[in-house]
PDB file of C-alpha atoms in Angstrom:
ATOM      1  CA  ASN A   1      -0.112  -0.191  -0.269  1.00 46.00           C
ATOM      2  CA  ALA A   2       1.103   3.613  -0.179  1.00 48.00           C
ATOM      3  CA  PHE A   3       1.851   3.748   3.623  1.00 46.00           C
ATOM      4  CA  ILE A   4       4.477   0.641   2.905  1.00 53.00           C
ATOM      5  CA  LYS A   5       5.872   2.387   0.016  1.00 59.00           C
ATOM      6  CA  ALA A   6       6.382   5.867   1.533  1.00 66.00           C
ATOM      7  CA  GLU A   7       8.327   3.619   4.677  1.00 72.00           C
ATOM      8  CA  SER A   8      10.370   2.160   1.846  1.00 82.00           C
ATOM      9  CA  VAL A   9      11.490   5.006   0.132  1.00 87.00           C
ATOM     10  CA  PHE A  10      12.169   7.063   3.544  1.00 89.00           C
ATOM     11  CA  ARG A  11      14.168   4.293   4.583  1.00 89.00           C
ATOM     12  CA  GLU A  12      16.168   3.747   1.559  1.00 91.00           C
ATOM     13  CA  ALA A  13      16.899   7.674   1.343  1.00 92.00           C
ATOM     14  CA  VAL A  14      18.041   8.143   5.051  1.00 93.00           C
ATOM     15  CA  PHE A  15      20.236   4.812   5.257  1.00 93.00           C
ATOM     16  CA  ALA A  16      21.843   5.915   2.116  1.00 94.00           C
ATOM     17  CA  LEU A  17      22.847   9.284   3.128  1.00 94.00           C
ATOM     18  CA  LYS A  18      24.281   8.137   6.652  1.00 93.00           C
ATOM     19  CA  GLU A  19      26.393   5.250   4.387  1.00 94.00           C
ATOM     20  CA  ILE A  20      27.766   8.417   2.463  1.00 94.00           C
ATOM     21  CA  ARG A  21      28.610  10.053   5.562  1.00 93.00           C
ATOM     22  CA  ASP A  22      30.009   6.790   7.505  1.00 94.00           C
ATOM     23  CA  ARG A  23      32.029   5.614   4.429  1.00 93.00           C
ATOM     24  CA  LYS A  24      33.163   9.087   3.582  1.00 94.00           C
ATOM     25  CA  LEU A  25      31.856   8.454  -0.125  1.00 94.00           C
ATOM     26  CA  TYR A  26      31.233  11.886  -0.613  1.00 93.00           C
ATOM     27  CA  ARG A  27      35.285  12.811  -0.769  1.00 93.00           C
ATOM     28  CA  SER A  28      35.171  11.676  -4.534  1.00 91.00           C
ATOM     29  CA  SER A  29      33.527  15.128  -5.152  1.00 93.00           C
ATOM     30  CA  HIS A  30      33.852  17.367  -2.050  1.00 93.00           C
ATOM     31  CA  ALA A  31      35.764  17.947   0.728  1.00 92.00           C
ATOM     32  CA  THR A  32      33.182  17.698   3.378  1.00 93.00           C
ATOM     33  CA  PHE A  33      29.796  15.936   3.657  1.00 93.00           C
ATOM     34  CA  GLU A  34      28.260  19.414   4.636  1.00 92.00           C
ATOM     35  CA  GLU A  35      29.352  20.534   0.972  1.00 93.00           C
ATOM     36  CA  TYR A  36      27.860  17.371  -0.408  1.00 94.00           C
ATOM     37  CA  CYS A  37      24.607  17.716   0.880  1.00 94.00           C
ATOM     38  CA  LYS A  38      24.359  21.300   0.267  1.00 93.00           C
ATOM     39  CA  ASP A  39      25.189  20.910  -3.625  1.00 94.00           C
ATOM     40  CA  ARG A  40      23.292  17.685  -4.434  1.00 92.00           C
ATOM     41  CA  PHE A  41      20.467  18.303  -1.987  1.00 92.00           C
ATOM     42  CA  ASN A  42      20.355  21.560  -1.389  1.00 92.00           C
ATOM     43  CA  PHE A  43      20.195  20.403   2.283  1.00 90.00           C
ATOM     44  CA  LYS A  44      21.415  22.523   5.166  1.00 88.00           C
ATOM     45  CA  ARG A  45      24.133  20.871   7.712  1.00 87.00           C
ATOM     46  CA  THR A  46      21.385  20.523  10.563  1.00 88.00           C
ATOM     47  CA  ARG A  47      18.730  18.790   7.989  1.00 91.00           C
ATOM     48  CA  SER A  48      21.294  16.464   6.725  1.00 91.00           C
ATOM     49  CA  TYR A  49      22.330  15.318  10.409  1.00 91.00           C
ATOM     50  CA  GLN A  50      18.333  15.134  11.145  1.00 92.00           C
ATOM     51  CA  LEU A  51      18.170  12.300   8.458  1.00 93.00           C
ATOM     52  CA  ILE A  52      21.092  10.792   9.693  1.00 93.00           C
ATOM     53  CA  ASP A  53      19.869  10.294  13.118  1.00 92.00           C
ATOM     54  CA  ALA A  54      16.358   9.146  11.523  1.00 93.00           C
ATOM     55  CA  ALA A  55      18.300   6.315   9.879  1.00 93.00           C
ATOM     56  CA  VAL A  56      19.859   5.380  13.538  1.00 93.00           C
ATOM     57  CA  VAL A  57      16.360   5.552  14.630  1.00 93.00           C
ATOM     58  CA  LEU A  58      15.077   3.402  12.256  1.00 92.00           C
ATOM     59  CA  GLU A  59      17.831   0.901  12.717  1.00 92.00           C
ATOM     60  CA  ASN A  60      16.695   0.506  16.332  1.00 92.00           C
ATOM     61  CA  LEU A  61      12.914   0.107  15.584  1.00 91.00           C
ATOM     62  CA  GLU A  62      13.576  -2.824  13.030  1.00 88.00           C
ATOM     63  CA  LYS A  63      14.569  -4.892  16.421  1.00 88.00           C
ATOM     64  CA  CYS A  64      11.131  -3.888  17.869  1.00 84.00           C
ATOM     65  CA  PRO A  65       9.533  -7.590  18.697  1.00 78.00           C
ATOM     66  CA  LEU A  66       7.124  -9.002  16.170  1.00 67.00           C
ATOM     67  CA  PRO A  67       4.718  -8.346  14.907  1.00 66.00           C
ATOM     68  CA  VAL A  68       5.807  -4.967  14.295  1.00 70.00           C
ATOM     69  CA  ASP A  69       5.571  -4.456  10.657  1.00 78.00           C
ATOM     70  CA  ILE A  70       5.042  -0.450  10.671  1.00 85.00           C
ATOM     71  CA  LEU A  71       8.266   1.594  10.500  1.00 88.00           C
ATOM     72  CA  PRO A  72       8.188   5.450  10.527  1.00 89.00           C
ATOM     73  CA  SER A  73       8.045   7.023   7.052  1.00 88.00           C
ATOM     74  CA  LYS A  74       8.760  10.925   7.990  1.00 90.00           C
ATOM     75  CA  GLU A  75      11.817  12.540   9.520  1.00 92.00           C
ATOM     76  CA  THR A  76       9.681  14.093  12.216  1.00 92.00           C
ATOM     77  CA  HIS A  77       8.297  10.829  13.680  1.00 93.00           C
ATOM     78  CA  CYS A  78      11.998   9.759  14.373  1.00 93.00           C
ATOM     79  CA  ARG A  79      12.934  13.215  15.720  1.00 92.00           C
ATOM     80  CA  GLU A  80      10.305  12.726  18.109  1.00 93.00           C
ATOM     81  CA  ILE A  81      11.390   8.938  19.280  1.00 93.00           C
ATOM     82  CA  ALA A  82      15.227  10.040  19.201  1.00 91.00           C
ATOM     83  CA  LYS A  83      14.253  12.324  22.520  1.00 88.00           C
ATOM     84  CA  LEU A  84      14.362   8.943  24.306  1.00 89.00           C
ATOM     85  CA  LYS A  85      17.936   8.230  24.503  1.00 83.00           C
ATOM     86  CA  ASP A  86      17.426   4.341  25.642  1.00 87.00           C
ATOM     87  CA  PRO A  87      16.927   2.210  22.621  1.00 90.00           C
ATOM     88  CA  LYS A  88      14.730  -0.226  24.474  1.00 90.00           C
ATOM     89  CA  GLU A  89      12.484   3.101  25.379  1.00 91.00           C
ATOM     90  CA  GLN A  90      12.463   3.934  21.742  1.00 92.00           C
ATOM     91  CA  ARG A  91      11.432   0.425  20.887  1.00 92.00           C
ATOM     92  CA  ASP A  92       8.659   0.455  23.716  1.00 91.00           C
ATOM     93  CA  ALA A  93       7.314   3.920  22.415  1.00 93.00           C
ATOM     94  CA  TRP A  94       7.118   2.973  19.147  1.00 93.00           C
ATOM     95  CA  VAL A  95       5.037  -0.423  19.533  1.00 91.00           C
ATOM     96  CA  GLU A  96       2.743   2.089  21.890  1.00 90.00           C
ATOM     97  CA  ILE A  97       2.567   4.535  18.788  1.00 92.00           C
ATOM     98  CA  ILE A  98       1.312   2.127  16.242  1.00 89.00           C
ATOM     99  CA  THR A  99      -0.981  -0.187  18.788  1.00 80.00           C
ATOM    100  CA  ASN A 100      -4.013   0.677  16.242  1.00 79.00           C
ATOM    101  CA  GLY A 101      -2.464  -0.582  13.218  1.00 80.00           C
ATOM    102  CA  GLU A 102      -1.407   2.749  12.136  1.00 84.00           C
ATOM    103  CA  VAL A 103       1.033   5.581  13.261  1.00 88.00           C
ATOM    104  CA  ALA A 104      -0.449   7.860  15.418  1.00 90.00           C
ATOM    105  CA  PRO A 105      -1.020  11.760  15.043  1.00 91.00           C
ATOM    106  CA  ILE A 106       2.382  13.636  16.086  1.00 91.00           C
ATOM    107  CA  LYS A 107       0.679  15.121  18.922  1.00 90.00           C
ATOM    108  CA  GLU A 108       0.025  11.501  20.545  1.00 92.00           C
ATOM    109  CA  ILE A 109       3.435  10.322  19.643  1.00 93.00           C
ATOM    110  CA  ARG A 110       5.033  13.734  21.387  1.00 91.00           C
ATOM    111  CA  SER A 111       2.707  12.792  24.408  1.00 91.00           C
ATOM    112  CA  ILE A 112       3.841   9.046  24.375  1.00 92.00           C
ATOM    113  CA  VAL A 113       7.228  10.077  24.474  1.00 92.00           C
ATOM    114  CA  GLU A 114       6.961  12.596  27.122  1.00 87.00           C
ATOM    115  CA  ARG A 115       5.223  10.109  29.304  1.00 87.00           C
ATOM    116  CA  ILE A 116       7.739   7.310  28.875  1.00 89.00           C
ATOM    117  CA  LYS A 117      10.536  10.049  29.765  1.00 83.00           C
ATOM    118  CA  GLU A 118       8.979  11.237  32.959  1.00 78.00           C
ATOM    119  CA  LYS A 119       9.191   7.549  34.054  1.00 79.00           C
ATOM    120  CA  THR A 120      12.962   7.628  33.704  1.00 74.00           C
ATOM    121  CA  ARG A 121      13.610  11.161  34.283  1.00 75.00           C
ATOM    122  CA  ILE A 122      16.455  11.951  37.026  1.00 78.00           C
ATOM    123  CA  PRO A 123      14.876  14.498  39.398  1.00 83.00           C
ATOM    124  CA  TYR A 124      16.302  18.044  39.180  1.00 86.00           C
ATOM    125  CA  THR A 125      16.582  18.092  42.876  1.00 85.00           C
ATOM    126  CA  GLU A 126      19.453  15.390  42.327  1.00 83.00           C
ATOM    127  CA  SER A 127      21.170  16.502  39.020  1.00 81.00           C
ATOM    128  CA  SER A 128      20.467  19.525  37.666  1.00 82.00           C
ATOM    129  CA  GLU A 129      22.607  22.074  35.509  1.00 85.00           C
ATOM    130  CA  TYR A 130      20.591  25.253  36.929  1.00 92.00           C
ATOM    131  CA  ALA A 131      20.611  26.929  40.540  1.00 92.00           C
ATOM    132  CA  VAL A 132      18.031  29.028  42.366  1.00 94.00           C
ATOM    133  CA  GLY A 133      18.719  32.359  41.265  1.00 93.00           C
ATOM    134  CA  ASP A 134      19.650  31.743  37.605  1.00 94.00           C
ATOM    135  CA  VAL A 135      18.148  33.766  34.992  1.00 94.00           C
ATOM    136  CA  VAL A 136      16.682  31.962  31.966  1.00 95.00           C
ATOM    137  CA  ARG A 137      14.428  32.506  28.915  1.00 94.00           C
ATOM    138  CA  ILE A 138      11.141  30.594  28.130  1.00 94.00           C
ATOM    139  CA  LYS A 139      11.357  28.383  25.488  1.00 91.00           C
ATOM    140  CA  ALA A 140       7.977  27.043  24.794  1.00 84.00           C
ATOM    141  CA  GLY A 141       8.098  24.916  22.013  1.00 78.00           C
ATOM    142  CA  SER A 142       5.260  22.407  21.600  1.00 67.00           C
ATOM    143  CA  ASN A 143       3.631  23.315  25.027  1.00 77.00           C
ATOM    144  CA  SER A 144       0.574  25.370  24.162  1.00 78.00           C
ATOM    145  CA  THR A 145       0.107  26.068  28.209  1.00 84.00           C
ATOM    146  CA  ILE A 146       3.300  28.395  28.774  1.00 87.00           C
ATOM    147  CA  ARG A 147       3.442  29.927  24.552  1.00 87.00           C
ATOM    148  CA  TYR A 148       1.896  33.101  25.896  1.00 90.00           C
ATOM    149  CA  LEU A 149       5.182  33.691  28.107  1.00 92.00           C
ATOM    150  CA  ASP A 150       7.561  32.428  25.029  1.00 92.00           C
ATOM    151  CA  GLY A 151      10.690  34.444  25.180  1.00 92.00           C
ATOM    152  CA  TYR A 152      10.237  36.256  28.258  1.00 94.00           C
ATOM    153  CA  TRP A 153      13.496  36.148  30.857  1.00 94.00           C
ATOM    154  CA  GLY A 154      12.266  34.677  34.247  1.00 94.00           C
ATOM    155  CA  ILE A 155      14.464  34.021  37.623  1.00 95.00           C
ATOM    156  CA  ILE A 156      14.603  30.558  39.138  1.00 95.00           C
ATOM    157  CA  ASP A 157      12.696  30.865  42.472  1.00 94.00           C
ATOM    158  CA  ARG A 158      12.652  27.166  43.400  1.00 94.00           C
ATOM    159  CA  ILE A 159      13.452  23.527  42.405  1.00 94.00           C
ATOM    160  CA  SER A 160      11.409  20.716  42.742  1.00 92.00           C
ATOM    161  CA  ASP A 161      11.934  16.953  41.562  1.00 86.00           C
ATOM    162  CA  TYR A 162      10.504  17.534  38.206  1.00 83.00           C
ATOM    163  CA  ALA A 163      10.141  21.587  37.442  1.00 89.00           C
ATOM    164  CA  TYR A 164      12.030  24.565  37.847  1.00 93.00           C
ATOM    165  CA  HIS A 165       9.746  27.264  39.085  1.00 95.00           C
ATOM    166  CA  VAL A 166      10.279  30.340  37.173  1.00 95.00           C
ATOM    167  CA  CYS A 167       9.366  33.602  38.501  1.00 94.00           C
ATOM    168  CA  ILE A 168       8.093  35.764  35.483  1.00 95.00           C
ATOM    169  CA  SER A 169       7.699  39.292  37.486  1.00 93.00           C
ATOM    170  CA  VAL A 170       5.656  41.360  34.880  1.00 92.00           C
ATOM    171  CA  LYS A 171       3.206  38.858  35.217  1.00 90.00           C
ATOM    172  CA  LYS A 172       3.076  37.822  38.729  1.00 88.00           C
ATOM    173  CA  GLU A 173       3.210  34.226  38.547  1.00 90.00           C
ATOM    174  CA  VAL A 174       5.671  31.354  39.184  1.00 93.00           C
ATOM    175  CA  LEU A 175       5.935  29.053  36.340  1.00 92.00           C
ATOM    176  CA  PRO A 176       6.571  25.568  36.569  1.00 92.00           C
ATOM    177  CA  CYS A 177       8.917  24.303  33.609  1.00 91.00           C
ATOM    178  CA  LYS A 178      10.739  21.612  32.504  1.00 87.00           C
ATOM    179  CA  ASP A 179      14.779  22.057  31.587  1.00 87.00           C
ATOM    180  CA  PHE A 180      13.711  21.881  27.413  1.00 84.00           C
ATOM    181  CA  GLU A 181      11.440  24.541  28.138  1.00 90.00           C
ATOM    182  CA  MET A 182      14.099  27.549  29.060  1.00 92.00           C
ATOM    183  CA  LYS A 183      17.591  28.212  28.236  1.00 91.00           C
ATOM    184  CA  ARG A 184      19.909  29.878  30.755  1.00 92.00           C
ATOM    185  CA  VAL A 185      21.165  33.453  30.253  1.00 90.00           C
ATOM    186  CA  GLU A 186      24.682  33.860  30.740  1.00 89.00           C
ATOM    187  CA  LEU A 187      25.357  36.623  33.436  1.00 86.00           C
ATOM    188  CA  GLY A 188      28.126  37.472  36.044  1.00 86.00           C
ATOM    189  CA  GLU A 189      27.188  37.141  39.567  1.00 86.00           C
ATOM    190  CA  LYS A 190      26.497  41.245  39.430  1.00 86.00           C
ATOM    191  CA  ASP A 191      24.519  41.084  36.435  1.00 87.00           C
ATOM    192  CA  LYS A 192      22.652  38.360  38.155  1.00 88.00           C
ATOM    193  CA  ALA A 193      21.583  40.614  41.503  1.00 89.00           C
ATOM    194  CA  ASP A 194      20.778  43.467  38.976  1.00 88.00           C
ATOM    195  CA  PHE A 195      18.266  41.135  37.354  1.00 91.00           C
ATOM    196  CA  LYS A 196      16.886  40.067  40.368  1.00 91.00           C
ATOM    197  CA  LEU A 197      16.483  43.917  41.563  1.00 91.00           C
ATOM    198  CA  VAL A 198      14.907  44.992  38.170  1.00 91.00           C
ATOM    199  CA  SER A 199      12.500  42.062  38.539  1.00 93.00           C
ATOM    200  CA  ASP A 200      11.282  42.927  42.318  1.00 92.00           C
ATOM    201  CA  ARG A 201      11.041  46.610  40.501  1.00 91.00           C
ATOM    202  CA  ILE A 202       8.861  45.265  37.604  1.00 91.00           C
ATOM    203  CA  LYS A 203       6.799  42.894  40.291  1.00 91.00           C
ATOM    204  CA  ASN A 204       6.104  45.865  42.240  1.00 89.00           C
ATOM    205  CA  LEU A 205       5.041  48.046  39.427  1.00 90.00           C
ATOM    206  CA  ALA A 206       3.038  44.979  37.876  1.00 89.00           C
ATOM    207  CA  GLU A 207       0.767  44.729  41.253  1.00 87.00           C
ATOM    208  CA  ARG A 208      -0.752  47.979  40.782  1.00 85.00           C
ATOM    209  CA  ASP A 209      -4.383  47.985  39.213  1.00 83.00           C
ATOM    210  CA  ASP A 210      -3.911  51.513  38.209  1.00 84.00           C
ATOM    211  CA  LEU A 211      -1.260  51.391  35.284  1.00 85.00           C
ATOM    212  CA  GLU A 212      -1.784  52.648  31.931  1.00 87.00           C
ATOM    213  CA  THR A 213      -1.382  50.757  28.941  1.00 89.00           C
ATOM    214  CA  THR A 214       1.896  52.308  27.806  1.00 88.00           C
ATOM    215  CA  VAL A 215       3.474  51.911  31.165  1.00 89.00           C
ATOM    216  CA  ARG A 216       2.538  48.349  31.430  1.00 89.00           C
ATOM    217  CA  GLY A 217       3.440  47.801  27.867  1.00 90.00           C
ATOM    218  CA  VAL A 218       7.186  49.386  28.852  1.00 89.00           C
ATOM    219  CA  ILE A 219       7.621  46.886  31.538  1.00 90.00           C
ATOM    220  CA  GLU A 220       6.470  43.925  29.285  1.00 91.00           C
ATOM    221  CA  ALA A 221       9.093  44.910  26.653  1.00 91.00           C
ATOM    222  CA  MET A 222      11.509  44.884  29.270  1.00 91.00           C
ATOM    223  CA  GLN A 223      10.784  41.266  30.506  1.00 91.00           C
ATOM    224  CA  ARG A 224      11.468  40.555  26.840  1.00 90.00           C
ATOM    225  CA  LYS A 225      14.629  41.942  26.242  1.00 88.00           C
ATOM    226  CA  ILE A 226      18.224  40.480  26.626  1.00 82.00           C
ATOM    227  CA  TYR A 227      19.438  43.415  27.527  1.00 85.00           C
ATOM    228  CA  PHE A 228      18.510  47.268  29.557  1.00 86.00           C
ATOM    229  CA  SER A 229      19.740  50.099  28.161  1.00 87.00           C
ATOM    230  CA  PRO A 230      19.935  53.656  30.195  1.00 89.00           C
ATOM    231  CA  VAL A 231      17.000  54.337  28.449  1.00 90.00           C
ATOM    232  CA  ASP A 232      15.120  51.380  29.656  1.00 89.00           C
ATOM    233  CA  MET A 233      16.313  51.890  33.255  1.00 90.00           C
ATOM    234  CA  MET A 234      15.251  55.774  32.662  1.00 91.00           C
ATOM    235  CA  MET A 235      11.717  54.543  31.869  1.00 91.00           C
ATOM    236  CA  LEU A 236      11.549  52.303  34.411  1.00 90.00           C
ATOM    237  CA  GLU A 237      12.417  54.697  37.235  1.00 90.00           C
ATOM    238  CA  LYS A 238       9.771  57.018  35.877  1.00 89.00           C
ATOM    239  CA  ALA A 239       7.070  55.047  35.796  1.00 89.00           C
ATOM    240  CA  GLU A 240       8.024  54.298  39.308  1.00 88.00           C
ATOM    241  CA  GLU A 241       7.882  58.358  40.333  1.00 86.00           C
ATOM    242  CA  ILE A 242       4.733  58.776  38.931  1.00 85.00           C
ATOM    243  CA  TYR A 243       2.949  55.521  40.599  1.00 84.00           C
ATOM    244  CA  SER A 244       4.707  55.577  43.933  1.00 75.00           C
ATOM    245  CA  GLY A 245       6.241  59.076  44.280  1.00 58.00           C
ATOM    246  CA  ILE A 246       9.750  57.749  45.233  1.00 45.00           C
ATOM    247  CA  ASP A 247      12.448  58.970  43.406  1.00 43.00           C
ATOM    248  CA  ARG A 248      14.880  56.211  43.294  1.00 44.00           C
ATOM    249  CA  GLU A 249      18.053  55.837  41.794  1.00 49.00           C
ATOM    250  CA  PRO A 250      18.708  53.697  38.844  1.00 45.00           C
ATOM    251  CA  VAL A 251      19.845  49.984  39.456  1.00 47.00           C
ATOM    252  CA  ILE A 252      21.761  49.815  36.537  1.00 49.00           C
ATOM    253  CA  ASN A 253      23.424  52.856  35.239  1.00 44.00           C
ATOM    254  CA  ASP A 254      25.252  50.791  32.125  1.00 50.00           C
ATOM    255  CA  THR A 255      23.925  48.693  29.579  1.00 48.00           C
ATOM    256  CA  ILE A 256      23.462  45.129  30.568  1.00 49.00           C
ATOM    257  CA  GLU A 257      24.360  42.882  27.659  1.00 49.00           C
ATOM    258  CA  VAL A 258      23.632  38.702  27.546  1.00 45.00           C
TER     259      VAL A 258
END
């Protein structure tokens, strides 16, 4: 049928590309594998290696216990499966994905993969690359529940076993995130402290119910920037003067660049 044909064509294509890379067959015409893929297929480096990764996943899924007679026919399916690093977990996931005799929709594939990852995830409290006080940017990805905060920076308030709790000061909330739903903003200790002070100042303003739309827009914009310019700090200070009547010195006098 059409699905089996698509599966076969996809398998042949990704395995051929992997063989060209592994056996360095590209050297007959090009100095590098990347140049070969660009000239021959108009693939960027990322795309080429996504397809090779798909071949690795396919190799593993071919070892699934019978009667598994359906394999991925799309690179996107393999990409989701590849998020499981353990080969057995990949095979277990695929068996579940095709339980009804056909490949599940991509949303369901992601759900199955994430559920299996959760079972074997090492608690963040035991092994973590982040720490309380780190400044991070939200990367919502496929998580629609936090998409409205995509691109905002926040400060890790606390770490639980399976979530980092990130304070988004302009929204007056603490957002639970997985490690892949955020990215560290690399800062020195002084800049971290400055971000914390700015975050507190933004939160104090955001808690007011009488903010003008323009002022709220200013502090929203600051929460999405990767640096604070002197003008940003002047506008923040001016807003504080207007709403609190307190004339405060700017916390940051120079531009913070991230």
